[in-house]
Amino acid sequence: MAIDTLPPKADTTSEDTPSADWDGLAAELAAQPAADTAVESGEQTAEVPESRLGAFLRSMADRADIKSVARKAKREQRRENWAQFKESSTEAWSEAADAVKEGARRVGGLAKNAAIITIGMGVLGAKKGSEIATHGYQSGKLAIESAKVAIAEAHSSTKESVKARIDSFRARRDAAKERKAKRRETREQMRKDQEAQRQKIQEQIARRRAQEAEARRQQQEAAKAARDAERAARSQERKEKINAIKRLIGAKALAIVTGIESTAKQAVDAANDKKEQLLTAANGYREALARRSKEALGKARDIGAAARAAGEAAIKTYREQRLYQQNPAEKHSLTIQQQARLARARKKERTSPAAKRLRRK
Amino acid sequence: MNFSITIQDLAAMGISLPADTADQTLEEFNAELDERIGIAVAEMLDDEQLEQMTRLQKAGDDAALTQWLADALPDIAEIISDERDILLGEIADRADEF
């Protein structure tokens, strides 16, 4: 992990920030008390220990303060000279000269003292400055140490802050996972409930369908039973009707057969009568034939043939009627031709001369 | 609500991505997030709902799809937020590798 946001790492080894001159200066200041003492005691300037600082201060005093004092003294001297010159006397000149000398001496002393004082003040200032610098240096060192500590603390704080945030992300992740698992569990439970509900509904539907199917089956069975009963009733009714018809038909058939038999018997009788008549006639015709022409003989033959046909038809009808009497249900088994023949025979029977005779009787 | 993973999220974990790969990495994270959200949403829908959602997606009506999702999954926002938190947690676990 790179912590780019932190300031560049401070060079904590750069303790030379105050520069090496300060160390030298401090060393000089440490050796300074002896010189200070010498200055303060009013000793000659030459007796002040030579140092770069001393030389510098002295040079400055020479160039500034001493010159200023000298100029002042010079102006004073010129004024005094000018005053004494105005008096214009030799004594005055001598005194003036003495005065000038004295003034010069005094000015020199003053200048010297001023220089010494200036130097002393400079030394004191330098000492004070050195102390201030030393103090500043110490303060700087402390500040650097403090900054280093602050940077380290900031670094540590940043690390701790990042760690805290990472822990926060992890905590949120764990909480989110728990919520997700709970959601999934809830959803799963809901699906199970829905599935159970669906199965329950399906079972209810299946039960209802089974009940409906059973009801339909029972209904169908009942309907079938009703139909069977109705069919049986109809069948029974039909049987009864059939039996009634049979009975009716049987009675009718019996009557018919009886009638037929009677008619047939009558027909046979009639045929026999006719035969007898025809035989008689035939005999007569035969006799006549013998006496008369072939034509009469042919006529007799035709009559005989007709009689024979009538007899055969009567016998056939009788048989059919007999057959019908024996099995009336087989009525419909008769062919159309048989039925037609039967009808014709009946009609013929009804319209035959024998039947007419019977009805007349 | 922003459901994307941003550079600020990564910075909060102390992850400083190189400028030339930051966008691509974020894109990969968000693609992974989209996939996880899709799976999570699909898990919460039954077969019939999935078919409806697929039809809406094919129709391309985003508004209708959004409304449908909100109706079908009232906790859709929580689902998405949780997937984002889970992925951020996994990234946080691997923060030292970046």
Short mmCIF file of C-alpha atoms in Angstrom, two decimals, chain B:
data_model
loop_
_atom_site.label_atom_id
_atom_site.label_comp_id
_atom_site.label_asym_id
_atom_site.label_seq_id
_atom_site.Cartn_x
_atom_site.Cartn_y
_atom_site.Cartn_z
CA MET B 1 -28.19 6.33 -4.67
CA ASN B 2 -24.90 5.37 -6.25
CA PHE B 3 -24.44 1.62 -6.52
CA SER B 4 -21.14 1.73 -8.38
CA ILE B 5 -17.70 1.17 -6.91
CA THR B 6 -15.75 4.41 -7.11
CA ILE B 7 -12.18 5.48 -6.74
CA GLN B 8 -13.18 7.07 -3.43
CA ASP B 9 -14.26 3.66 -2.09
CA LEU B 10 -10.84 2.26 -2.94
CA ALA B 11 -9.06 5.29 -1.49
CA ALA B 12 -10.95 4.76 1.76
CA MET B 13 -9.31 1.31 1.96
CA GLY B 14 -5.92 2.86 1.37
CA ILE B 15 -5.81 1.58 -2.20
CA SER B 16 -4.13 4.01 -4.55
CA LEU B 17 -4.40 2.75 -8.11
CA PRO B 18 -1.95 3.90 -10.75
CA ALA B 19 -3.57 6.52 -12.95
CA ASP B 20 -3.08 4.49 -16.13
CA THR B 21 -4.88 1.41 -14.80
CA ALA B 22 -7.40 2.97 -12.41
CA ASP B 23 -10.23 3.24 -14.92
CA GLN B 24 -9.79 -0.30 -16.20
CA THR B 25 -9.65 -1.74 -12.70
CA LEU B 26 -12.78 0.15 -11.66
CA GLU B 27 -14.51 -1.07 -14.80
CA GLU B 28 -13.63 -4.67 -13.93
CA PHE B 29 -14.89 -4.25 -10.37
CA ASN B 30 -18.18 -2.78 -11.57
CA ALA B 31 -18.59 -5.50 -14.20
CA GLU B 32 -18.13 -8.09 -11.46
CA LEU B 33 -20.65 -6.20 -9.33
CA ASP B 34 -23.18 -6.16 -12.18
CA GLU B 35 -22.80 -9.91 -12.64
CA ARG B 36 -23.29 -10.61 -8.95
CA ILE B 37 -26.37 -8.39 -8.81
CA GLY B 38 -27.79 -10.23 -11.80
CA ILE B 39 -27.29 -13.59 -10.13
CA ALA B 40 -28.76 -12.35 -6.86
CA VAL B 41 -31.83 -10.95 -8.62
CA ALA B 42 -32.30 -14.14 -10.62
CA GLU B 43 -32.12 -16.19 -7.42
CA MET B 44 -34.99 -14.21 -5.96
CA LEU B 45 -37.30 -14.70 -8.96
CA ASP B 46 -39.26 -17.80 -9.87
CA ASP B 47 -39.30 -19.27 -13.37
CA GLU B 48 -42.35 -17.37 -14.51
CA GLN B 49 -40.95 -14.06 -13.25
CA LEU B 50 -37.65 -14.75 -14.98
CA GLU B 51 -39.46 -15.27 -18.27
CA GLN B 52 -41.35 -12.01 -17.81
CA MET B 53 -38.13 -10.15 -17.03
CA THR B 54 -36.43 -11.66 -20.07
CA ARG B 55 -39.30 -10.54 -22.29
CA LEU B 56 -39.04 -6.98 -20.92
CA GLN B 57 -35.28 -7.00 -21.45
CA LYS B 58 -35.73 -8.09 -25.04
CA ALA B 59 -38.35 -5.41 -25.56
CA GLY B 60 -35.71 -2.84 -24.55
CA ASP B 61 -38.09 -0.80 -22.40
CA ASP B 62 -35.84 0.10 -19.47
CA ALA B 63 -38.50 2.11 -17.67
CA ALA B 64 -40.93 -0.79 -17.78
CA LEU B 65 -38.21 -3.20 -16.69
CA THR B 66 -37.25 -0.99 -13.75
CA GLN B 67 -40.87 -0.64 -12.66
CA TRP B 68 -41.41 -4.37 -13.03
CA LEU B 69 -38.34 -5.15 -10.91
CA ALA B 70 -39.46 -2.70 -8.23
CA ASP B 71 -42.85 -4.42 -8.14
CA ALA B 72 -41.50 -7.97 -8.24
CA LEU B 73 -38.69 -7.35 -5.74
CA PRO B 74 -39.60 -4.60 -3.26
CA ASP B 75 -36.18 -5.05 -1.58
CA ILE B 76 -34.21 -4.68 -4.81
CA ALA B 77 -32.27 -1.69 -3.42
CA GLU B 78 -31.15 -3.72 -0.42
CA ILE B 79 -30.12 -6.62 -2.66
CA ILE B 80 -27.95 -4.36 -4.80
CA SER B 81 -26.49 -2.55 -1.79
CA ASP B 82 -25.62 -5.86 -0.11
CA GLU B 83 -23.88 -7.18 -3.22
CA ARG B 84 -21.86 -3.97 -3.36
CA ASP B 85 -20.91 -4.24 0.31
CA ILE B 86 -19.91 -7.88 -0.12
CA LEU B 87 -17.68 -7.09 -3.08
CA LEU B 88 -16.15 -4.08 -1.30
CA GLY B 89 -15.45 -6.31 1.71
CA GLU B 90 -13.66 -8.81 -0.51
CA ILE B 91 -11.62 -6.02 -2.06
CA ALA B 92 -10.79 -4.75 1.43
CA ASP B 93 -9.49 -8.22 2.31
CA ARG B 94 -7.08 -7.95 -0.61
CA ALA B 95 -6.21 -4.29 -0.13
CA ASP B 96 -2.60 -5.15 0.66
CA GLU B 97 -2.19 -6.77 -2.76
CA PHE B 98 -2.82 -3.52 -4.59
#
